[in-house]
Tab-separated table of C-alpha atoms in Angstrom:
chain	number	residue	atom	x	y	z
A	1	MET	CA	15.715	-17.198	8.934
A	2	LEU	CA	14.467	-13.813	8.950
A	3	VAL	CA	14.292	-13.903	12.845
A	4	ASP	CA	18.112	-14.651	12.962
A	5	LYS	CA	18.697	-11.483	10.441
A	6	TYR	CA	16.238	-8.893	11.932
A	7	VAL	CA	15.963	-10.424	15.702
A	8	GLU	CA	12.328	-9.140	16.120
A	9	TYR	CA	9.369	-7.540	14.224
A	10	ALA	CA	7.245	-4.849	15.502
A	11	HIS	CA	3.621	-3.775	14.389
A	12	GLY	CA	2.210	-0.411	14.721
A	13	ASN	CA	2.474	3.206	14.692
A	14	ARG	CA	6.016	4.098	15.697
A	15	LEU	CA	4.722	7.296	17.533
A	16	GLY	CA	1.932	5.262	19.300
A	17	ASP	CA	1.220	1.685	20.464
A	18	ARG	CA	3.789	-0.553	18.914
A	19	ARG	CA	4.198	-4.301	19.930
A	20	ILE	CA	6.655	-7.076	19.147
A	21	VAL	CA	4.974	-9.537	16.879
A	22	LEU	CA	7.555	-12.029	15.932
A	23	ASP	CA	11.006	-12.938	17.607
A	24	SER	CA	12.795	-15.959	18.573
A	25	THR	CA	10.474	-16.663	21.511
A	26	LEU	CA	7.372	-16.331	19.929
A	27	LEU	CA	8.596	-18.196	16.830
A	28	LEU	CA	9.345	-21.113	19.328
A	29	ASP	CA	5.563	-20.912	20.591
A	30	ILE	CA	4.222	-20.727	17.067
A	31	LEU	CA	6.318	-23.926	15.663
A	32	ALA	CA	5.460	-25.766	18.796
A	33	ALA	CA	1.690	-25.564	18.186
A	34	GLY	CA	2.515	-27.853	15.100
A	35	ASN	CA	-0.200	-26.064	12.724
A	36	MET	CA	2.153	-24.242	10.283
A	37	ARG	CA	3.556	-25.801	7.133
A	38	VAL	CA	7.011	-24.511	6.021
A	39	VAL	CA	7.916	-24.872	2.392
A	40	PRO	CA	10.839	-23.455	-0.105
A	41	PRO	CA	9.900	-20.272	-1.485
A	42	SER	CA	9.936	-21.993	-5.039
A	43	LEU	CA	7.023	-23.967	-3.862
A	44	LEU	CA	5.118	-21.621	-1.673
A	45	LEU	CA	2.436	-20.533	-4.159
A	46	GLU	CA	1.954	-23.996	-5.693
A	47	ARG	CA	1.570	-25.542	-2.023
A	48	SER	CA	-0.577	-22.537	-0.867
A	49	LEU	CA	-3.196	-23.301	-3.895
A	50	ALA	CA	-3.064	-26.896	-2.963
A	51	THR	CA	-3.882	-26.252	0.621
A	52	ILE	CA	-6.768	-23.697	-0.531
A	53	ARG	CA	-8.255	-26.376	-2.644
A	54	SER	CA	-8.025	-29.086	0.096
A	55	GLU	CA	-9.488	-26.947	2.619
A	56	CYS	CA	-12.404	-25.666	0.759
A	57	ARG	CA	-13.409	-29.406	-0.039
A	58	ILE	CA	-13.302	-30.061	3.760
A	59	ALA	CA	-15.409	-26.774	4.586
A	60	LYS	CA	-17.790	-27.302	1.859
A	61	ASP	CA	-18.374	-30.918	3.375
A	62	LEU	CA	-18.695	-29.580	6.864
A	63	ASP	CA	-20.755	-26.520	5.581
A	64	GLN	CA	-18.228	-24.140	7.328
A	65	PRO	CA	-16.793	-20.777	6.011
A	66	VAL	CA	-13.230	-20.124	4.954
A	67	LEU	CA	-10.982	-17.207	5.770
A	68	ILE	CA	-7.988	-16.749	3.290
A	69	LEU	CA	-5.305	-14.295	4.176
A	70	ILE	CA	-2.962	-12.965	1.582
A	71	PHE	CA	0.096	-10.838	2.181
A	72	GLY	CA	2.499	-9.858	-0.619
A	73	HIS	CA	3.184	-7.236	-3.179
A	74	GLY	CA	0.628	-6.552	-5.774
A	75	ASP	CA	0.693	-5.977	-9.622
A	76	GLN	CA	-0.863	-2.671	-11.053
A	77	TYR	CA	-3.916	-3.322	-13.302
A	78	THR	CA	-4.219	-6.986	-12.561
A	79	GLY	CA	-3.898	-7.253	-8.733
A	80	GLY	CA	-1.708	-10.436	-8.915
A	81	VAL	CA	0.133	-10.812	-5.716
A	82	SER	CA	3.787	-12.151	-5.490
A	83	ILE	CA	3.899	-15.492	-3.496
A	84	GLY	CA	7.359	-16.915	-3.001
A	85	GLY	CA	10.328	-16.612	-5.119
A	86	GLN	CA	13.741	-15.326	-4.131
A	87	LYS	CA	13.205	-11.658	-5.668
A	88	THR	CA	10.962	-9.607	-7.434
A	89	SER	CA	11.762	-10.733	-10.939
A	90	ASP	CA	11.109	-14.496	-10.297
A	91	ALA	CA	8.271	-14.402	-7.832
A	92	PRO	CA	5.303	-16.267	-9.035
A	93	ARG	CA	2.025	-14.425	-9.120
A	94	LEU	CA	-1.206	-15.610	-7.301
A	95	THR	CA	-3.949	-14.622	-9.611
A	96	ILE	CA	-7.671	-14.067	-9.486
A	97	ALA	CA	-8.272	-16.799	-12.017
A	98	SER	CA	-6.024	-19.304	-10.071
A	99	MET	CA	-7.510	-18.431	-6.732
A	100	LYS	CA	-11.097	-19.029	-8.520
A	101	GLN	CA	-10.170	-22.369	-9.607
A	102	ALA	CA	-8.876	-23.447	-6.205
A	103	ILE	CA	-11.720	-22.253	-4.356
A	104	GLY	CA	-14.269	-24.075	-6.440
A	105	LYS	CA	-18.270	-23.493	-6.147
A	106	GLY	CA	-20.616	-23.754	-3.234
A	107	ILE	CA	-18.554	-22.383	-0.264
A	108	ASP	CA	-18.473	-19.304	1.536
A	109	VAL	CA	-15.104	-17.778	1.278
A	110	SER	CA	-13.801	-14.499	2.751
A	111	ILE	CA	-10.412	-12.944	1.613
A	112	LEU	CA	-8.494	-10.413	3.375
A	113	MET	CA	-5.644	-8.814	1.692
A	114	THR	CA	-2.813	-6.142	2.242
A	115	SER	CA	-1.318	-5.696	-1.008
A	116	CYS	CA	-1.201	-2.926	-3.429
A	117	TYR	CA	-3.956	-2.601	-5.886
A	118	SER	CA	-6.039	-5.564	-4.053
A	119	GLY	CA	-9.226	-3.863	-4.846
A	120	CYS	CA	-8.719	-5.380	-8.189
A	121	TRP	CA	-10.087	-8.526	-6.715
A	122	ILE	CA	-13.218	-6.944	-5.737
A	123	VAL	CA	-14.324	-5.248	-9.013
A	124	ASN	CA	-13.318	-8.656	-11.045
A	125	PRO	CA	-16.678	-10.510	-11.725
A	126	GLN	CA	-14.770	-13.735	-11.885
A	127	LEU	CA	-14.433	-13.988	-8.314
A	128	THR	CA	-17.429	-14.244	-6.145
A	129	VAL	CA	-16.379	-14.090	-2.425
A	130	SER	CA	-16.557	-11.803	0.480
A	131	ALA	CA	-13.457	-9.465	0.358
A	132	MET	CA	-11.717	-6.909	2.555
A	133	THR	CA	-8.814	-5.116	0.835
A	134	ALA	CA	-6.254	-2.862	2.108
A	135	ALA	CA	-6.223	-0.581	-1.063
A	136	GLY	CA	-8.551	0.088	-4.186
A	137	PRO	CA	-7.987	-1.128	-7.730
A	138	GLU	CA	-5.951	2.014	-8.325
A	139	ASN	CA	-4.261	2.613	-4.776
A	140	MET	CA	-1.121	1.510	-3.313
A	141	SER	CA	-1.170	-0.202	0.339
A	142	GLU	CA	0.829	1.746	2.924
A	143	SER	CA	2.673	0.285	5.899
A	144	TRP	CA	3.462	2.420	8.920
A	145	ALA	CA	6.214	4.999	8.626
A	146	GLN	CA	9.745	3.542	9.078
A	147	SER	CA	11.022	3.425	12.638
A	148	GLN	CA	14.199	5.670	13.365
A	149	SER	CA	15.489	2.575	15.576
A	150	SER	CA	15.099	-0.339	13.341
A	151	SER	CA	15.137	1.702	9.927
A	152	ARG	CA	12.225	-0.748	8.901
A	153	THR	CA	8.520	-0.133	8.377
A	154	THR	CA	6.330	-1.685	11.137
A	155	GLY	CA	3.441	-3.428	9.565
A	156	SER	CA	0.321	-2.531	7.576
A	157	ILE	CA	-1.810	0.379	8.577
A	158	TYR	CA	-4.960	-1.475	7.500
A	159	ALA	CA	-4.054	-4.475	9.527
A	160	SER	CA	-3.858	-2.085	12.691
A	161	ALA	CA	-7.483	-0.540	11.617
A	162	VAL	CA	-8.827	-4.210	11.283
A	163	LEU	CA	-7.378	-5.268	14.753
A	164	GLN	CA	-8.747	-2.186	16.465
A	165	ALA	CA	-12.340	-2.506	14.764
A	166	LEU	CA	-12.351	-6.376	15.962
A	167	ILE	CA	-11.501	-4.983	19.474
A	168	LYS	CA	-14.465	-2.696	19.280
A	169	MET	CA	-16.627	-5.527	18.210
A	170	GLU	CA	-16.080	-7.520	21.215
A	171	GLU	CA	-15.913	-4.293	23.577
A	172	PRO	CA	-18.886	-2.329	22.371
A	173	THR	CA	-18.353	0.459	25.257
A	174	MET	CA	-14.672	1.705	24.317
A	175	THR	CA	-13.249	4.548	26.716
A	176	GLN	CA	-10.912	7.355	26.333
A	177	GLU	CA	-8.617	5.284	28.450
A	178	HIS	CA	-8.106	3.139	25.319
A	179	GLY	CA	-7.475	6.232	22.881
A	180	SER	CA	-10.475	5.666	20.669
A	181	THR	CA	-12.770	8.487	19.527
A	182	THR	CA	-15.123	6.137	17.868
A	183	CYS	CA	-17.720	4.082	20.126
A	184	VAL	CA	-20.012	1.261	19.316
A	185	ASP	CA	-22.980	1.931	21.687
A	186	ARG	CA	-25.785	-0.408	22.842
A	187	ASP	CA	-27.863	0.454	20.012
A	188	ASP	CA	-25.006	-0.249	17.491
A	189	LEU	CA	-24.258	-3.507	19.218
A	190	ILE	CA	-27.638	-4.893	18.070
A	191	SER	CA	-26.617	-4.251	14.385
A	192	SER	CA	-22.747	-4.884	14.958
A	193	SER	CA	-23.585	-8.645	14.210
A	194	THR	CA	-23.831	-8.117	10.515
A	195	TYR	CA	-21.114	-8.340	8.070
A	196	ALA	CA	-22.122	-4.649	6.867
A	197	GLU	CA	-21.485	-3.419	10.304
A	198	LEU	CA	-18.098	-4.717	10.692
A	199	SER	CA	-17.090	-3.156	7.534
A	200	ARG	CA	-18.602	0.075	8.559
A	201	VAL	CA	-16.670	-0.379	11.977
A	202	ILE	CA	-13.409	-1.089	10.294
A	203	CYS	CA	-13.592	2.082	7.735
A	204	ARG	CA	-14.872	4.580	10.554
A	205	THR	CA	-11.885	3.173	12.958
A	206	LEU	CA	-9.240	3.816	9.912
A	207	LEU	CA	-10.493	7.304	9.581
A	208	ASP	CA	-11.094	8.514	12.782
A	209	ASP	CA	-8.700	6.395	15.063
A	210	VAL	CA	-5.738	5.313	12.918
A	211	ASP	CA	-4.771	7.382	9.923
A	212	THR	CA	-5.415	11.079	9.151
A	213	MET	CA	-5.030	9.830	5.509
A	214	GLY	CA	-7.329	7.049	5.709
A	215	GLU	CA	-9.455	7.993	2.682
A	216	ASP	CA	-6.376	7.616	0.534
A	217	HIS	CA	-5.935	4.051	1.103
A	218	GLY	CA	-9.394	3.474	-0.929
A	219	ILE	CA	-10.074	0.483	1.218
A	220	LYS	CA	-12.804	-1.834	-0.299
A	221	PHE	CA	-15.426	-4.557	0.901
A	222	SER	CA	-17.771	-7.129	-0.827
A	223	ALA	CA	-20.038	-9.407	0.252
A	224	GLN	CA	-20.468	-12.974	-1.383
A	225	ASN	CA	-23.716	-13.027	-3.510
A	226	ASP	CA	-24.146	-9.392	-2.273
A	227	VAL	CA	-25.495	-10.598	1.367
A	228	TRP	CA	-24.429	-8.138	3.524
A	229	GLU	CA	-26.776	-8.785	6.628
A	230	THR	CA	-25.327	-12.209	7.533
A	231	GLU	CA	-23.678	-12.433	10.969
A	232	TRP	CA	-20.123	-11.276	10.670
A	233	ARG	CA	-18.306	-13.982	11.810
A	234	GLN	CA	-20.019	-16.393	9.461
A	235	ARG	CA	-19.726	-14.105	6.685
A	236	SER	CA	-16.314	-12.836	7.236
A	237	GLY	CA	-14.845	-16.084	8.518
A	238	ILE	CA	-13.004	-14.149	11.382
A	239	PRO	CA	-13.208	-16.001	14.630
A	240	LEU	CA	-14.423	-14.565	17.779
A	241	GLY	CA	-11.341	-14.036	20.019
A	242	PRO	CA	-9.699	-12.079	22.959
A	243	TYR	CA	-8.143	-9.560	20.291
A	244	LYS	CA	-7.427	-6.812	22.924
A	245	GLU	CA	-6.083	-9.204	25.333
A	246	ARG	CA	-3.680	-11.086	22.897
A	247	TRP	CA	-2.553	-7.736	21.829
A	248	GLU	CA	-1.760	-6.620	25.268
A	249	MET	CA	0.193	-9.723	25.876
A	250	LEU	CA	2.833	-8.730	23.300
A	251	ARG	CA	5.663	-7.091	24.434
A	252	SER	CA	5.545	-3.388	23.926
A	253	VAL	CA	8.083	-1.184	22.263
A	254	PRO	CA	9.036	2.596	23.213
A	255	VAL	CA	7.741	5.331	21.343
A	256	ASP	CA	10.050	5.989	18.497
A	257	THR	CA	12.313	9.192	18.072
A	258	ALA	CA	10.712	10.322	14.913
A	259	ASP	CA	9.506	13.793	14.681
A	260	PRO	CA	5.967	14.019	16.459
A	261	CYS	CA	4.659	15.949	13.575
A	262	THR	CA	5.191	12.795	11.226
A	263	ASN	CA	2.538	11.112	13.420
A	264	ARG	CA	-0.703	10.594	11.284
A	265	CYS	CA	-2.872	9.455	14.068
A	266	PRO	CA	-5.919	11.578	14.130
A	267	ARG	CA	-5.618	12.189	17.607
A	268	ALA	CA	-1.951	13.358	17.550
A	269	GLN	CA	-1.405	17.197	18.013
A	270	CYS	CA	1.654	19.215	16.216
A	271	ASP	CA	1.620	22.725	15.469
A	272	GLU	CA	5.250	22.923	14.117
A	273	ALA	CA	4.947	21.666	10.396
A	274	SER	CA	2.210	19.825	8.305
A	275	PRO	CA	2.843	15.974	7.395
A	276	SER	CA	3.368	17.127	3.870
A	277	GLN	CA	6.176	19.654	5.026
A	278	ALA	CA	7.544	17.089	7.394
A	279	SER	CA	7.799	14.295	4.691
A	280	ALA	CA	9.341	16.721	2.508
A	281	LYS	CA	12.595	16.716	4.462
A	282	PHE	CA	13.540	13.037	3.561
A	283	SER	CA	16.378	13.942	1.194
A	284	TYR	CA	18.065	16.409	3.331
A	285	GLY	CA	22.023	15.465	3.689
A	286	LEU	CA	22.221	13.838	0.361
A	287	ARG	CA	25.546	14.281	-1.381
A	288	GLY	CA	27.057	14.005	-4.929
A	289	SER	CA	27.138	10.773	-6.670
A	290	SER	CA	30.304	8.724	-6.815
A	291	SER	CA	33.279	9.829	-9.063
A	292	VAL	CA	33.554	5.819	-10.028
A	293	ARG	CA	33.090	5.449	-13.682
A	294	GLY	CA	30.677	2.802	-15.124
A	295	LEU	CA	27.731	1.343	-13.812
A	296	ARG	CA	28.191	1.913	-10.366
A	297	GLY	CA	28.588	5.803	-11.004
A	298	VAL	CA	25.677	5.777	-13.147
A	299	VAL	CA	23.298	3.951	-10.589
A	300	GLN	CA	24.435	5.948	-7.851
A	301	SER	CA	23.701	9.281	-9.936
A	302	MET	CA	20.305	7.774	-10.941
A	303	ALA	CA	19.649	6.948	-7.168
A	304	GLU	CA	20.465	10.716	-6.263
A	305	ASN	CA	18.166	12.131	-8.893
A	306	TYR	CA	15.524	9.979	-8.072
A	307	MET	CA	15.594	10.507	-4.181
A	308	LEU	CA	15.592	14.333	-4.953
A	309	SER	CA	12.614	13.946	-7.349
A	310	PHE	CA	9.889	13.697	-4.139
A	311	PRO	CA	9.525	9.988	-4.996
A	312	GLY	CA	6.942	9.422	-2.391
A	313	ARG	CA	6.748	8.098	0.964
A	314	ASP	CA	8.909	5.109	2.050
A	315	SER	CA	6.065	3.397	3.792
A	316	PHE	CA	4.242	2.638	0.201
A	317	ALA	CA	4.688	-0.951	-0.162
A	318	PRO	CA	6.568	-0.433	-3.732
A	319	ASN	CA	8.911	2.193	-2.010
A	320	VAL	CA	10.847	-0.588	-0.350
A	321	TYR	CA	13.891	0.235	-2.563
A	322	HIS	CA	14.211	3.806	-1.093
A	323	TYR	CA	16.272	2.727	1.952
A	324	THR	CA	18.862	1.208	-0.408
A	325	PHE	CA	18.772	4.212	-2.862
A	326	ARG	CA	19.348	6.311	0.351
A	327	ASN	CA	22.187	4.792	1.668
A	328	MET	CA	24.020	4.295	-1.636
A	329	VAL	CA	23.833	8.180	-2.128
A	330	LEU	CA	25.171	8.817	1.494
A	331	GLY	CA	27.814	6.184	0.921
A	332	LYS	CA	26.384	4.037	3.663
A	333	VAL	CA	26.184	0.820	1.668
A	334	VAL	CA	28.044	-0.552	-1.351
A	335	VAL	CA	25.763	-3.228	-3.470
A	336	ASP	CA	27.296	-5.915	-5.462
A	337	ASP	CA	27.331	-5.989	-9.087
A	338	ASP	CA	24.430	-8.348	-9.633
A	339	GLN	CA	22.285	-5.838	-7.569
A	340	LEU	CA	23.512	-2.869	-9.392
A	341	VAL	CA	21.853	-4.270	-12.655
A	342	ASP	CA	18.699	-4.815	-10.842
A	343	LEU	CA	18.776	-1.462	-9.317
A	344	PHE	CA	19.863	0.290	-12.644
A	345	ASP	CA	16.481	-1.347	-14.179
A	346	ILE	CA	14.339	-0.244	-11.274
A	347	LEU	CA	15.579	3.399	-11.415
A	348	HIS	CA	15.317	3.425	-15.303
A	349	TYR	CA	11.780	2.592	-15.197
A	350	ARG	CA	10.880	4.993	-12.499
A	351	LEU	CA	12.906	7.919	-13.909
A	352	SER	CA	11.489	7.104	-17.463
A	353	GLY	CA	7.977	7.500	-16.053
A	354	MET	CA	8.406	10.800	-14.559
A	355	ARG	CA	9.988	11.785	-17.810
A	356	LEU	CA	7.143	10.614	-19.539
A	357	ALA	CA	4.706	12.231	-17.248
A	358	SER	CA	6.475	15.524	-17.601
A	359	GLU	CA	6.242	15.394	-21.326
A	360	TYR	CA	2.438	14.642	-21.258
A	361	ALA	CA	2.012	17.711	-18.889
A	362	SER	CA	3.887	19.780	-21.295
A	363	ILE	CA	1.628	18.684	-24.205
A	364	LEU	CA	-1.346	19.907	-22.364
A	365	SER	CA	0.256	22.996	-21.047
A	366	LEU	CA	-0.538	21.941	-17.601
A	367	PRO	CA	-0.001	24.411	-14.800
A	368	LEU	CA	2.915	22.326	-12.880
A	369	PRO	CA	6.589	21.994	-13.029
A	370	ASP	CA	8.086	18.888	-14.179
A	371	CYS	CA	7.381	15.734	-12.502
A	372	PHE	CA	10.851	15.613	-10.754
A	373	ALA	CA	10.196	18.976	-9.224
A	374	HIS	CA	6.787	18.526	-7.916
A	375	ASN	CA	5.919	17.115	-4.629
A	376	THR	CA	2.865	15.154	-5.721
A	377	ASP	CA	2.297	13.215	-2.509
A	378	ALA	CA	2.439	16.424	-0.493
A	379	TRP	CA	-0.311	17.999	-2.755
A	380	ILE	CA	-2.447	14.836	-2.082
A	381	GLN	CA	-1.661	14.821	1.642
A	382	ASP	CA	-2.511	18.584	1.833
A	383	ILE	CA	-6.004	18.388	-0.040
A	384	SER	CA	-7.017	15.417	2.010
A	385	LEU	CA	-6.061	16.922	5.315
A	386	ALA	CA	-8.008	20.361	4.526
A	387	GLY	CA	-11.020	18.065	3.587
A	388	ARG	CA	-11.410	17.019	7.174
A	389	GLN	CA	-12.235	20.538	8.179
A	390	HIS	CA	-15.864	21.245	8.696
A	391	ASP	CA	-16.074	24.789	6.977
A	392	PRO	CA	-16.408	26.261	3.752
A	393	ALA	CA	-12.740	25.657	2.874
A	394	GLY	CA	-12.810	22.020	4.148
A	395	GLN	CA	-15.834	21.410	1.482
A	396	ALA	CA	-13.950	23.218	-1.318
A	397	ALA	CA	-10.990	20.829	-0.660
A	398	ARG	CA	-13.350	17.716	-0.391
A	399	GLU	CA	-14.734	18.702	-3.781
A	400	LYS	CA	-11.293	19.044	-5.472
A	401	ARG	CA	-10.114	15.680	-4.028
A	402	ASN	CA	-13.252	13.986	-5.443
A	403	HIS	CA	-12.352	15.771	-8.890
A	404	TYR	CA	-8.798	14.600	-8.514
A	405	LYS	CA	-9.988	10.939	-7.857
A	406	ALA	CA	-12.573	10.955	-10.903
A	407	ILE	CA	-9.614	12.319	-12.989
A	408	HIS	CA	-7.094	9.842	-11.541
A	409	SER	CA	-9.538	6.850	-12.588
A	410	LEU	CA	-9.475	8.432	-16.120
A	411	VAL	CA	-5.554	8.431	-16.303
A	412	TYR	CA	-5.337	5.041	-14.632
A	413	ASP	CA	-7.624	3.247	-16.877
A	414	ALA	CA	-5.950	4.921	-20.045
A	415	GLN	CA	-2.932	3.002	-19.215
A	416	ILE	CA	-0.596	5.700	-20.767
A	417	PHE	CA	2.115	4.336	-18.320
A	418	ASP	CA	3.427	1.018	-18.354
A	419	ALA	CA	3.197	-1.408	-15.488
A	420	ALA	CA	6.825	-2.542	-14.315
A	421	LEU	CA	8.129	-5.534	-15.897
A	422	ARG	CA	9.434	-8.352	-13.861
A	423	ASP	CA	12.959	-7.098	-13.752
A	424	GLN	CA	11.913	-3.370	-13.037
A	425	GLY	CA	10.762	-3.975	-9.542
A	426	TRP	CA	7.332	-2.761	-8.364
A	427	ASP	CA	4.729	-0.695	-10.017
A	428	TYR	CA	5.375	3.280	-9.607
A	429	SER	CA	2.350	5.377	-9.138
A	430	LYS	CA	3.816	8.959	-9.144
A	431	PRO	CA	3.605	9.459	-13.038
A	432	CYS	CA	-0.166	8.703	-12.916
A	433	ASP	CA	-0.539	10.642	-9.800
A	434	TYR	CA	1.103	13.827	-11.043
A	435	LEU	CA	-0.631	13.880	-14.177
A	436	ALA	CA	-3.773	13.657	-12.537
A	437	VAL	CA	-3.122	16.330	-10.061
A	438	GLY	CA	-1.960	18.542	-13.292
A	439	LEU	CA	-5.399	17.912	-14.939
A	440	ALA	CA	-7.327	18.659	-11.584
A	441	GLU	CA	-5.380	22.011	-11.140
A	442	SER	CA	-5.892	23.054	-14.771
A	443	GLY	CA	-9.606	23.785	-13.989
A	444	MET	CA	-10.667	21.145	-16.786
A	445	THR	CA	-14.230	19.635	-16.285
A	446	LEU	CA	-14.180	15.848	-16.225
A	447	GLU	CA	-15.225	15.886	-19.655
A	448	GLN	CA	-12.493	17.948	-20.878
A	449	ALA	CA	-10.058	15.840	-19.112
A	450	GLU	CA	-11.150	12.795	-20.680
A	451	ILE	CA	-10.636	14.371	-24.054
A	452	ALA	CA	-7.206	15.432	-22.769
A	453	VAL	CA	-6.228	11.852	-21.754
A	454	LYS	CA	-7.590	10.483	-25.006
A	455	LYS	CA	-5.335	12.875	-26.823
A	456	LEU	CA	-2.355	11.355	-24.850
A	457	GLN	CA	-3.604	8.117	-25.652
A	458	ALA	CA	-3.186	8.685	-29.591
A	459	CYS	CA	0.449	9.443	-29.281
A	460	LYS	CA	1.707	7.504	-26.243
A	461	TRP	CA	3.527	4.653	-28.117
A	462	ILE	CA	5.876	7.523	-29.694
A	463	PHE	CA	6.765	8.952	-26.318
A	464	LYS	CA	6.746	5.577	-24.565
A	465	PHE	CA	9.350	4.153	-27.301
A	466	TYR	CA	11.423	7.111	-26.681
A	467	PHE	CA	11.659	7.174	-23.125
A	468	THR	CA	12.000	3.421	-22.730
A	469	GLN	CA	14.806	3.245	-25.337
A	470	ILE	CA	16.808	6.186	-24.339
A	471	PRO	CA	18.856	5.451	-21.168
A	472	TYR	CA	18.338	8.044	-18.733
A	473	LEU	CA	22.002	8.418	-17.908
A	474	THR	CA	25.117	6.967	-19.498
A	475	PRO	CA	28.450	6.366	-18.197
A	476	SER	CA	30.875	9.490	-18.755
C-alpha cells in the first residue's frame, strides 16, 4: 500500500500550514468507518461508473443532489481523466461521454475536479452539471511545491483554496489571527448562501490568500441549467461541516527548509529574489551524462538536456517525471531497462515538441531564443506578478498578459503541437506556451497572430513528421 511505501501524506504550502492527511493511524479510522470500497486498479474506472449510476438513481428517487469528486491526470484537448491502471500507458480514461451516460437525466449533479485541462468539462455542451474545476480547458493544474524533507509535492493548490473558502463560508468574520486578508462581512453573509457567492469566495481566496499565481490556474465554475442563485450547499452538493475544526485536528508538519523566496502565498514577504529567479535555480549541480553506451547513455543525456531547458515547475501535475530525470542526471537512481524505454518515449516527445516550437518561432522570426534556452515559465510568472501592482506598470502588465492569453488560445486551438500518446506520458505545455509568448512579444495584433498561426498550420505536418521520426539523440 502507498502508506507502507511513503508512511504519510501531507497537504498544504510547504512554507505555511501543512497537515498530515493520511498515515497508518488515519487509514485505520477511515477503513473502520466501513464506507470505502477498495477495488483493483484494473477495475477502478468500471466500478466507479457503476457506483455513480447507482447513486444517481437513488438520489433521483430521494430528490437529493449528488457531489462527484474526480482526482487524476487530465488529457489535453479532451479533458479525459486517467482512473486506475498500473501506469500512464494503460490507464483507462474517464470521458465526458461516459460520465454523461452514468449520470442520466433529471438529477442535480455537481462535479469537483483537480485534473489538468479539467475546464474542458465545463465548456463541453454535452454535460449539463454544476462544475468546479482546478484548471481551464487550456491549463495544467498545479500542486504545492515539492517538499525538501519528503521530495514529494504536497497536494493540490486548488484544494487548499476550496478548503479555506469553505472555512470562510462557515465563519463569516475571519481575523488576522487565521492569516486571512479577505473577509466575508455580515452583508456578504446574506448573499453567501448562493452558489454564485461560493464561486466568488473560492476565486478570491485563491487570488488573495493562497497563491500569487492564482490567475494562471484558470479555475472555472458552471451552474447546472445556469441557475447560480440556488443555496450553495444544495447546488454544489458540498455538505456543511466544521471544516476548520477538522483541519486543525490533523497533525501539523513543521515549516519546510525551502528558500522562503519560493513561497507563493500572497502574504509572504521576501526581498532577496523573485519567484522566477528562484525557480530558475532548479538545474544547479547537474553533471554530465553517463559514459555507458546504448540506451542508458542516450536516456541520461536526453534527461540532462531536458532538465537544462527550463522545463517548468515540478509542481505542475504533468511534470511528475522531473524527480526521476533529475536523480538520473545526478546519479542518485538507476532505473531498470523497462523503465528506460518508457523514459525515452517521454523525453523524446517533450524534446521533439520544443524543437518543433523553436522551428515555428524561426519561421515567424519571433524575438526569442530557441525553446530550450527560454525560461517560458519565468516569463509567465513575472508578467502575472507585475500585473498585481496598482500603477501604470501594473496596468501595462495586465494588458500584455491578456494579450498573451488570447494568443495562447489561438495556438492551443490550432493543435499545431500533438498531445502525448499513451506511451509518451502526460501532455507537455511548454511548446505551446513558448510560441504564445513569442507572438505576444513580437508586437503582433491578435489578428496578425491568427494569420501567423494559420501559416504554421499549413506546414505543420511536414515539421511534425520530421521531428517525430528523427530521434533526438542516437547512441554513440
